[in-house]
């Protein structure tokens, strides 16, 4: 049996060393400080851990996967920087967002630098030419899909068109590829054949949405690390699973639904705490929370099924199953 | 003898066909319209023309260089989108900028989509794996350098530290790699050896700044296509060659220089037409315009010298010299 938490811990220590080395190497006026700030506020390094652990479980050398792991972490932060500007978010993980701290112009420059560095890490790694090309290709593919999801997400806020199918389309685009990218990258570095990558993407299409739904639930129950506030998604009019459940299943009165859409459309500063409480009650009393829990469970079960189709050794499959169980249990 | 204007014309026709095809293939909700708008306002397609012409002159097939040519045009537009947001520019080439037309959030999404598409065009082109990897690597390198230059440019506005050396450092980073990228890419597609690429980058370090200086001059004499207004760089506090000439050579009185710095530091809406006229007079009366002309000429002469070191056939060298003469004569 692999001791996964220990494995992940060891990888993360190695990763943090590598990331410090990288930021030291690339000292650039008016960029490095913002880069370091963004990366330092950067959360739990789940993505690189998944990448490195997958590589190891499949018999590759995690050291070889470090450049890609860092690139995926940089991509994550690149997207967060843009996300925060797009949403006008001033705080993330209880710290000022990059654009608030350094201004929009510098935040954009830092993000452009990030994407260039991420690609260079992949393209200039000492792996085989063919491997680097495959890694850069999946990286670009995942970036494109994520952006397509983001475009739907920000343009469908407060829309009455977001039924459950649309919700799933948005979150699949926004989360699936970008999450699967980490283990697809780890698998490529470990020498996985092209035909073993499809199930990995498919896994992403189950687990990415499962996480997003978990995230939606956390926003309603525990809050997402913004000083304990709950219901931020309601305030921001984000198309959550609860919102699309109501629009799709149409429980309650039409007046209630109209009121809900109205709250989602209102600018965040015009949304009162009373609005939020009302919406949460509305969701709860019509089974939206329970529905969300069931959806998350359904997707987890489906992902186990996809897992069984992986054309890997029994050992590889078992190791990867542990990775998944590890992240499913994890709140983030 | 190559009929270069005709060659460029033919390539551009082929390029426009290709770009239409590409935009048709990638229909994405809330992205494609902005993408098409940005590309349609996209100027003279100088960069793809340089890429394709270089490929042809070096004996390659320009058709093979189309994906890279398009990627370089997309990169150009990606940078323009961010540039316009960073500067708060509302008009470019006499049309509303992307963020004005679609909002900052959508402009950012479109730009993220652009960079993903650009990389995919390069990485997934049907050329040899090794070639695609080389192309993506120089593309990333040029992007990084350009962003480093942009960071200096926006953070040194109204700075008293911008002597001529700093000016050259900024414009070299901002223009050299990004211009040279087009012909480096064309040369790689044509199969040019690695050791023939260095002089091409060196050429960029002469010609990029030469163009920038020409651009600085145009801003003072004819205006840069913003409804005929001249002196926009002064209004925006951009570190032009004139500004750095004054700070470096210190002609006139200290009071004059203080006034100049003050004008450059003032927010654009607080800069009067009288300020602009005064600054232009100040530049002219102290030989800054003449100095700029000489610098542009010096760089052009140097670039001819670099050209002679290219390890190419006499025919290739001659063809490339024509390309350079073509763009040096061109106002853009």
XYZ file of C-alpha atoms in Angstrom:
664
model
C 0.000 0.000 0.000
C 1.152 3.502 -0.801
C 1.060 5.939 2.101
C -0.519 8.692 0.084
C -0.642 11.555 2.582
C 3.080 10.993 3.234
C 3.768 10.774 -0.499
C 1.933 14.014 -1.152
C 3.720 15.656 1.776
C 7.114 14.665 0.438
C 6.252 15.880 -3.039
C 5.025 19.166 -1.738
C 8.256 19.766 0.177
C 10.208 19.106 -3.018
C 7.821 21.314 -4.918
C 8.198 24.267 -2.561
C 11.976 24.017 -2.921
C 11.629 24.030 -6.677
C 9.254 26.982 -6.709
C 11.619 29.070 -4.571
C 14.499 28.185 -6.888
C 12.440 29.217 -9.905
C 11.396 32.554 -8.434
C 15.016 33.280 -7.536
C 16.161 32.518 -11.071
C 13.665 34.831 -12.713
C 14.234 38.214 -11.050
C 12.486 40.803 -13.173
C 11.834 44.462 -12.353
C 8.209 45.274 -11.512
C 7.180 41.644 -12.039
C 8.952 39.321 -9.613
C 7.443 40.863 -6.493
C 3.921 40.474 -7.814
C 4.674 36.974 -9.043
C 6.047 35.930 -5.642
C 3.117 37.571 -3.845
C 0.555 35.756 -5.952
C 2.291 32.393 -5.624
C 2.752 32.857 -1.871
C -0.970 33.440 -1.376
C -1.462 30.358 -3.511
C -3.287 27.880 -1.337
C -2.611 24.225 -0.808
C -0.675 23.239 -3.935
C -3.221 20.540 -4.613
C -2.542 20.578 -8.345
C 1.190 19.961 -8.274
C 0.664 17.314 -5.610
C -1.782 15.479 -7.879
C 0.605 15.736 -10.796
C 3.636 14.419 -8.913
C 1.730 11.688 -7.086
C 0.192 10.445 -10.352
C 3.612 10.332 -11.973
C 5.003 8.296 -9.086
C 2.072 5.923 -8.892
C 2.471 5.175 -12.616
C 6.141 4.312 -12.196
C 7.600 7.623 -13.431
C 10.087 9.837 -11.655
C 8.295 12.713 -9.916
C 11.433 14.822 -10.286
C 10.859 14.746 -14.047
C 7.353 16.051 -13.494
C 8.405 19.056 -11.403
C 8.488 21.566 -14.294
C 5.006 20.561 -15.401
C 3.739 20.557 -11.815
C 5.006 24.092 -11.370
C 3.550 25.120 -14.727
C 0.136 23.832 -13.642
C 0.394 25.767 -10.375
C 1.359 28.906 -12.317
C -1.576 28.380 -14.678
C -3.852 28.088 -11.654
C -2.571 31.426 -10.361
C -2.728 33.036 -13.819
C -6.419 32.161 -13.947
C -7.005 33.373 -10.384
C -5.441 36.759 -11.206
C -7.767 37.225 -14.173
C -10.730 35.832 -12.262
C -10.222 38.366 -9.469
C -9.985 41.266 -11.932
C -13.068 40.050 -13.811
C -15.127 39.684 -10.640
C -13.718 42.792 -8.975
C -12.752 40.606 -6.010
C -10.564 42.461 -3.551
C -9.793 39.598 -1.161
C -8.789 35.987 -1.776
C -7.732 33.579 0.927
C -8.079 36.476 3.353
C -5.400 38.548 1.555
C -5.607 41.441 -0.888
C -5.839 40.212 -4.473
C -2.954 40.947 -6.823
C -4.705 43.779 -8.688
C -5.626 45.462 -5.424
C -2.062 45.232 -4.168
C -0.184 46.172 -7.371
C -2.824 47.755 -9.633
C -4.565 46.221 -12.650
C -1.781 47.112 -15.094
C 0.886 45.346 -13.064
C -1.402 42.426 -12.300
C -1.908 41.914 -16.041
C 1.809 42.095 -16.695
C 2.509 39.597 -13.955
C -0.092 37.270 -15.439
C 1.428 37.569 -18.925
C 4.823 36.822 -17.477
C 3.337 33.827 -15.652
C 1.928 32.257 -18.764
C 5.209 32.733 -20.644
C 7.152 31.172 -17.741
C 4.729 28.274 -17.468
C 5.171 27.414 -21.132
C 8.924 27.789 -20.954
C 9.072 25.446 -17.966
C 7.272 22.812 -19.990
C 8.920 23.383 -23.365
C 12.462 23.694 -22.055
C 12.381 20.801 -19.584
C 15.045 18.161 -20.243
C 12.516 15.461 -21.172
C 12.120 13.992 -24.652
C 11.007 16.471 -27.332
C 7.900 14.422 -27.971
C 6.992 14.434 -24.266
C 7.413 18.194 -23.928
C 5.245 18.739 -26.983
C 2.511 16.492 -25.596
C 2.628 18.305 -22.263
C 2.410 21.745 -23.836
C -0.457 20.586 -26.037
C -2.609 19.271 -23.195
C -1.754 22.378 -21.198
C -3.055 24.630 -23.994
C -6.120 22.475 -24.514
C -7.021 22.658 -20.822
C -6.453 26.421 -20.755
C -8.763 26.917 -23.725
C -11.552 24.792 -22.268
C -11.324 26.512 -18.893
C -11.593 29.932 -20.516
C -14.631 28.773 -22.489
C -16.255 27.815 -19.192
C -15.285 31.087 -17.572
C -16.893 32.979 -20.467
C -20.188 31.166 -19.870
C -19.914 31.639 -16.126
C -19.496 35.407 -16.198
C -21.996 36.022 -18.974
C -24.796 33.872 -17.579
C -24.969 35.478 -14.140
C -28.558 36.111 -13.256
C -29.660 34.455 -16.488
C -32.927 32.517 -16.399
C -31.472 30.089 -18.950
C -29.173 28.270 -16.554
C -30.948 24.941 -16.239
C -29.094 21.951 -14.812
C -27.757 20.921 -18.209
C -26.260 24.374 -18.712
C -24.886 24.329 -15.180
C -23.124 21.056 -15.888
C -21.814 22.397 -19.194
C -20.344 25.447 -17.474
C -18.709 23.608 -14.597
C -17.450 20.814 -16.826
C -15.656 23.336 -19.029
C -14.497 25.412 -16.091
C -13.195 22.638 -13.869
C -12.818 19.278 -15.622
C -9.902 19.880 -17.990
C -8.014 22.093 -15.668
C -8.166 19.510 -12.863
C -7.521 16.509 -15.112
C -4.550 18.370 -16.595
C -2.549 17.740 -13.438
C -2.818 13.959 -13.598
C -2.748 13.839 -17.390
C 0.583 15.688 -17.155
C 1.869 13.327 -14.471
C 0.827 10.347 -16.586
C 2.520 11.717 -19.729
C 5.762 12.248 -17.841
C 5.484 8.655 -16.586
C 5.224 7.534 -20.222
C 1.502 6.727 -20.350
C 0.236 5.911 -23.833
C -2.131 8.275 -25.607
C -5.037 5.831 -25.298
C -4.772 5.862 -21.516
C -5.308 9.614 -21.391
C -8.960 9.640 -22.469
C -10.245 8.033 -19.247
C -8.174 10.569 -17.304
C -9.998 13.422 -19.016
C -13.268 11.577 -18.417
C -12.387 11.317 -14.751
C -11.906 15.074 -14.725
C -15.404 15.482 -16.135
C -16.778 13.682 -13.064
C -14.457 14.922 -10.358
C -14.112 18.555 -11.462
C -17.886 19.102 -11.277
C -18.010 17.049 -8.043
C -15.559 19.510 -6.488
C -17.420 22.486 -7.853
C -20.653 21.223 -6.347
C -18.803 20.659 -3.062
C -17.584 24.249 -3.383
C -21.151 25.462 -3.978
C -22.259 23.588 -0.859
C -19.416 24.973 1.251
C -20.366 28.493 0.194
C -23.824 27.907 1.660
C -22.734 26.118 4.825
C -19.227 27.048 5.988
C -18.264 29.958 3.733
C -15.267 30.063 1.370
C -12.567 31.670 3.479
C -13.727 35.234 3.084
C -13.877 36.137 6.730
C -16.536 33.493 7.383
C -19.179 35.074 5.140
C -21.597 32.580 3.614
C -23.658 32.928 0.446
C -20.981 34.841 -1.512
C -22.083 33.091 -4.718
C -25.581 34.489 -4.228
C -24.215 37.975 -3.699
C -22.119 37.653 -6.860
C -24.933 36.120 -8.879
C -22.861 33.057 -9.758
C -24.817 30.271 -11.434
C -24.533 27.665 -8.631
C -26.107 24.224 -8.637
C -28.791 25.556 -6.258
C -29.728 28.373 -8.586
C -29.911 26.104 -11.632
C -31.827 23.451 -9.648
C -34.510 26.023 -8.870
C -34.666 27.268 -12.474
C -34.735 23.733 -13.832
C -37.135 22.015 -11.441
C -39.236 25.116 -10.767
C -40.258 24.312 -7.160
C -42.246 26.905 -5.160
C -44.154 29.817 -6.644
C -43.276 31.838 -9.703
C -43.036 34.893 -7.469
C -40.324 33.150 -5.435
C -38.329 32.311 -8.543
C -38.659 35.856 -9.812
C -37.414 37.134 -6.476
C -34.445 34.736 -6.621
C -33.449 35.811 -10.141
C -33.812 39.398 -9.059
C -31.423 38.842 -6.135
C -28.907 37.121 -8.441
C -29.091 40.009 -10.905
C -28.660 42.742 -8.340
C -25.160 44.288 -8.056
C -23.360 42.769 -5.092
C -23.413 45.977 -3.050
C -27.198 46.137 -3.445
C -27.706 42.602 -2.092
C -28.696 42.633 1.588
C -27.980 39.984 4.217
C -31.722 39.447 4.314
C -31.710 38.610 0.582
C -28.980 36.050 1.182
C -30.802 34.468 4.130
C -33.999 34.299 2.144
C -32.275 32.638 -0.833
C -30.537 30.082 1.405
C -33.854 29.231 3.074
C -35.481 28.969 -0.323
C -32.796 26.561 -1.532
C -32.965 24.444 1.612
C -36.733 24.240 1.849
C -37.006 22.940 -1.730
C -34.377 20.235 -1.423
C -31.670 21.984 -3.433
C -29.010 21.236 -0.832
C -29.949 17.581 -0.700
C -30.008 17.440 -4.486
C -26.499 18.900 -4.596
C -25.225 16.283 -2.151
C -26.737 13.535 -4.292
C -25.184 14.952 -7.454
C -21.745 15.073 -5.849
C -22.143 11.460 -4.733
C -23.373 10.354 -8.161
C -20.344 11.917 -9.824
C -17.998 10.251 -7.324
C -19.542 6.851 -8.052
C -19.261 7.466 -11.792
C -15.638 8.393 -11.406
C -14.939 5.069 -9.713
C -16.444 3.371 -12.734
C -14.277 5.383 -15.140
C -11.306 4.476 -13.012
C -11.917 0.782 -13.592
C -11.517 1.311 -17.342
C -7.989 2.705 -17.038
C -5.645 0.558 -19.117
C -3.073 0.424 -16.329
C -1.609 -2.215 -14.096
C -3.704 -3.226 -11.110
C -1.173 -1.462 -8.905
C -1.343 1.778 -10.885
C -5.112 1.711 -10.809
C -5.156 1.102 -7.077
C -2.708 3.934 -6.438
C -4.732 6.311 -8.524
C -7.926 5.300 -6.761
C -6.270 6.288 -3.514
C -5.382 9.675 -4.966
C -9.001 10.214 -5.854
C -10.274 9.107 -2.463
C -7.734 11.420 -0.923
C -9.040 14.432 -2.809
C -12.690 13.507 -2.483
C -12.348 13.504 1.288
C -10.467 16.749 1.198
C -12.343 19.979 1.695
C -10.780 22.784 -0.324
C 15.171 39.538 -58.060
C 12.206 38.889 -55.764
C 9.247 41.201 -56.234
C 8.745 41.711 -52.535
C 5.637 43.889 -52.432
C 3.919 41.354 -54.688
C 5.187 38.474 -52.542
C 3.890 40.097 -49.384
C 0.583 40.862 -51.074
C 0.125 37.251 -52.106
C 1.000 35.993 -48.650
C -1.405 38.359 -47.026
C -4.264 37.204 -49.243
C -3.489 33.605 -48.254
C -3.226 34.690 -44.633
C -6.605 36.420 -44.587
C -8.199 33.275 -45.985
C -6.562 31.227 -43.270
C -7.593 33.589 -40.503
C -11.244 33.504 -41.616
C -11.125 29.712 -41.694
C -9.678 29.628 -38.190
C -12.267 31.991 -36.744
C -15.026 29.912 -38.321
C -13.652 26.708 -36.824
C -13.480 28.072 -33.301
C -17.033 29.294 -32.563
C -17.263 29.823 -28.830
C -20.053 31.550 -26.886
C -19.142 34.989 -25.529
C -15.636 34.746 -26.999
C -15.725 34.438 -30.786
C -17.349 37.812 -31.380
C -14.732 39.616 -29.337
C -11.956 37.598 -30.939
C -13.199 38.440 -34.444
C -13.663 42.100 -33.512
C -10.144 42.413 -32.168
C -8.576 40.638 -35.144
C -10.647 42.674 -37.611
C -9.387 45.941 -36.132
C -5.961 44.393 -36.371
C -4.002 46.640 -38.669
C -1.733 45.744 -41.530
C -0.739 42.155 -40.768
C 2.889 43.156 -40.963
C 3.991 40.361 -38.660
C 2.518 37.422 -40.551
C 3.767 38.961 -43.799
C 7.310 39.075 -42.407
C 7.039 35.501 -41.189
C 5.767 34.104 -44.478
C 8.101 36.151 -46.657
C 11.109 35.069 -44.583
C 10.098 31.437 -44.903
C 9.801 31.761 -48.673
C 13.035 33.667 -49.096
C 14.876 30.921 -47.192
C 13.495 28.219 -49.447
C 10.710 26.987 -47.164
C 7.029 26.600 -47.972
C 5.072 29.592 -46.680
C 1.997 27.387 -46.379
C 3.820 25.484 -43.643
C 4.407 28.762 -41.823
C 0.740 29.822 -41.816
C -0.080 28.473 -38.326
C 2.897 30.237 -36.820
C 2.148 33.419 -38.772
C -1.373 33.415 -37.404
C -0.098 32.665 -33.898
C 2.212 35.686 -34.099
C -0.681 37.878 -35.230
C -2.814 36.558 -32.351
C 0.020 37.247 -29.910
C 0.204 40.785 -31.266
C -3.496 41.251 -30.597
C -3.289 39.566 -27.184
C -0.683 42.129 -26.181
C -2.722 45.003 -27.640
C -5.778 43.968 -25.616
C -3.787 44.014 -22.375
C -1.955 47.185 -23.383
C -5.252 48.996 -23.929
C -6.625 47.875 -20.549
C -3.387 48.833 -18.798
C -3.303 52.286 -20.382
C -7.040 52.830 -20.170
C -7.033 53.492 -23.931
C -10.538 53.699 -25.317
C -9.681 54.024 -29.008
C -7.184 52.173 -31.210
C -6.960 52.584 -34.948
C -9.966 54.887 -34.708
C -12.185 52.127 -33.253
C -13.333 51.340 -29.725
C -10.858 49.081 -27.939
C -11.970 45.574 -27.010
C -12.515 46.296 -23.299
C -14.616 49.354 -24.137
C -16.733 47.348 -26.536
C -17.168 44.124 -24.513
C -16.135 45.066 -20.956
C -12.888 44.250 -19.152
C -14.027 40.778 -18.033
C -14.841 39.644 -21.555
C -11.728 41.300 -22.968
C -9.624 39.291 -20.527
C -11.403 36.077 -21.428
C -10.928 36.742 -25.109
C -7.232 37.371 -24.516
C -6.866 34.122 -22.542
C -8.597 32.271 -25.324
C -6.272 33.952 -27.832
C -3.120 32.803 -26.115
C -4.425 29.236 -25.836
C -5.371 29.227 -29.544
C -2.024 30.693 -30.552
C -0.145 27.936 -28.744
C -2.423 25.237 -30.112
C -1.893 26.515 -33.661
C 1.838 26.135 -33.184
C 1.889 22.908 -31.182
C -0.679 21.072 -33.295
C 0.588 22.091 -36.717
C 1.506 19.127 -38.954
C 5.230 19.964 -38.989
C 7.912 17.829 -37.341
C 7.634 17.518 -33.566
C 11.043 19.098 -33.157
C 10.040 22.080 -35.316
C 6.829 22.704 -33.402
C 8.724 22.573 -30.124
C 11.306 25.077 -31.380
C 8.539 27.391 -32.589
C 6.636 27.270 -29.301
C 9.860 27.873 -27.381
C 10.851 31.027 -29.285
C 7.246 32.202 -29.070
C 7.295 31.905 -25.263
C 10.713 33.504 -25.032
C 9.574 36.508 -27.091
C 6.392 36.850 -25.037
C 8.359 36.879 -21.793
C 10.831 39.497 -23.006
C 8.068 41.738 -24.343
C 6.232 41.611 -21.023
C 9.449 42.485 -19.186
C 9.708 45.563 -21.404
C 6.079 46.457 -20.871
C 6.586 46.280 -17.091
C 9.423 48.813 -17.324
C 7.438 50.992 -19.701
C 4.377 51.358 -17.506
C 6.283 51.700 -14.241
C 8.807 54.268 -15.419
C 6.301 56.817 -16.722
C 7.292 60.241 -15.527
C 10.403 58.766 -13.899
C 13.515 60.939 -13.854
C 15.633 57.789 -14.184
C 14.914 57.144 -17.834
C 18.262 58.047 -19.383
C 19.020 56.926 -22.934
C 20.461 53.618 -21.773
C 17.260 52.840 -19.888
C 15.192 53.954 -22.875
C 17.080 51.533 -25.093
C 16.711 48.771 -22.529
C 12.937 49.296 -22.407
C 12.369 49.443 -26.146
C 14.744 46.568 -26.838
C 12.769 44.341 -24.486
C 9.435 45.668 -25.679
C 10.016 45.489 -29.418
C 13.093 43.471 -30.422
C 12.072 39.909 -29.580
C 8.491 40.330 -30.555
C 9.450 41.667 -34.009
C 12.297 39.202 -34.567
C 9.940 36.382 -33.578
C 8.155 36.686 -36.918
C 11.246 36.046 -39.024
C 12.795 33.633 -36.531
C 9.601 31.605 -36.876
C 9.680 31.821 -40.677
C 13.319 30.721 -40.644
C 12.650 27.766 -38.320
C 9.843 26.551 -40.562
C 12.230 26.840 -43.528
C 14.641 24.583 -41.626
C 17.210 27.194 -40.577
C 19.842 25.840 -38.192
C 19.944 27.023 -34.593
C 23.175 28.961 -35.130
C 21.541 31.086 -37.818
C 18.890 32.312 -35.388
C 21.163 34.441 -33.193
C 21.777 37.077 -35.870
C 18.017 37.206 -36.457
C 17.428 38.102 -32.812
C 20.288 40.597 -33.074
C 18.585 42.125 -36.079
C 15.464 42.516 -33.983
C 17.497 44.398 -31.383
C 18.375 46.982 -34.037
C 15.173 47.118 -36.049
C 12.649 46.878 -33.199
C 14.079 49.981 -31.507
C 14.458 51.657 -34.928
C 10.704 51.228 -35.441
C 9.928 52.388 -31.960
C 11.956 55.547 -32.495
C 10.160 56.043 -35.813
C 6.903 55.611 -33.878
C 8.022 58.190 -31.314
C 8.804 60.607 -34.168
C 5.465 59.976 -35.885
C 3.662 60.753 -32.638
C 5.303 64.169 -32.636
C 4.875 64.944 -36.322
C 1.908 63.180 -37.932
C 0.065 61.599 -35.008
C -0.613 57.879 -34.516
C -4.043 57.435 -36.036
C -6.042 58.777 -33.129
C -8.062 61.303 -35.019
C -4.934 63.211 -36.042
C -3.918 64.149 -32.470
C -0.185 64.588 -31.977
C 1.834 64.281 -28.779
C -0.208 61.398 -27.331
C 2.940 59.930 -25.779
C 3.473 63.179 -23.869
C -0.097 63.140 -22.631
C 0.306 59.535 -21.490
C 3.715 60.148 -19.943
C 5.356 57.428 -22.029
C 9.134 57.341 -21.822
C 9.883 58.352 -25.443
C 13.336 58.874 -26.921
C 12.755 62.639 -26.689
C 11.989 62.475 -23.012
C 15.003 60.302 -22.233
C 17.236 62.475 -24.461
C 16.337 65.509 -22.354
C 16.869 63.664 -19.063
C 20.142 62.192 -20.275
C 21.736 65.167 -22.015
C 20.163 67.786 -19.765
C 19.905 70.627 -22.301
C 18.111 73.873 -21.323
C 17.457 74.987 -17.762
C 16.658 72.825 -14.769
C 13.317 74.593 -14.516
C 12.478 73.440 -18.047
C 13.323 69.840 -17.232
C 11.272 70.009 -14.048
C 8.351 71.335 -16.049
C 8.728 68.524 -18.583
C 8.795 65.821 -15.906
C 5.798 67.453 -14.305
C 3.861 67.299 -17.594
C 4.787 63.637 -18.058
C 3.651 62.817 -14.527
C 0.320 64.592 -14.776
C -2.754 62.395 -15.416
C -3.665 62.540 -19.062
C -6.897 64.451 -18.495
C -4.951 67.145 -16.637
C -2.513 67.680 -19.519
C -3.464 70.710 -21.639
C -2.822 71.263 -25.338
C -0.545 74.079 -24.277
C 1.545 71.613 -22.218
C 1.890 69.389 -25.276
C 2.871 72.291 -27.544
C 5.389 73.473 -25.032
C 6.952 70.003 -24.692
C 7.177 69.555 -28.461
C 8.846 72.961 -28.820
C 11.207 72.071 -26.021
C 12.163 68.803 -27.721
C 12.631 70.454 -31.096
C 14.628 73.444 -29.904
C 17.153 71.207 -28.153
C 17.762 68.869 -31.058
C 15.833 65.899 -29.663
C 14.033 65.306 -32.964
C 17.271 65.411 -34.931
C 18.878 63.084 -32.389
C 16.026 60.619 -32.802
C 16.430 60.647 -36.586
C 20.131 59.947 -36.209
C 19.496 57.098 -33.795
C 17.019 55.494 -36.167
C 19.567 55.786 -38.983
C 22.369 54.385 -36.833
C 20.279 51.361 -35.936
C 19.376 50.786 -39.591
C 23.052 50.854 -40.574
C 23.897 48.452 -37.760
C 21.183 46.107 -38.862
C 22.703 45.969 -42.356
C 25.955 44.938 -40.727
C 24.252 42.185 -38.721
C 22.580 41.050 -41.900
C 25.958 40.453 -43.545
C 26.806 37.937 -40.821
C 23.812 35.705 -41.551
C 25.061 32.200 -42.399
C 22.756 31.944 -45.369
C 23.144 31.694 -49.116
C 23.811 34.944 -50.957
C 20.289 34.715 -52.363
C 18.695 34.240 -48.944
C 20.639 37.156 -47.542
C 19.677 39.374 -50.457
C 16.013 38.448 -50.104
C 16.057 39.155 -46.414
C 17.774 42.503 -46.983
C 14.882 43.436 -49.240
C 12.412 42.494 -46.521
C 14.193 44.824 -44.146
C 14.346 47.671 -46.639
C 10.689 47.138 -47.279
C 9.781 47.533 -43.624
C 12.221 50.361 -42.958
C 10.567 52.412 -45.667
C 7.157 51.532 -44.376
C 5.415 53.838 -41.992
C 3.214 51.980 -39.545
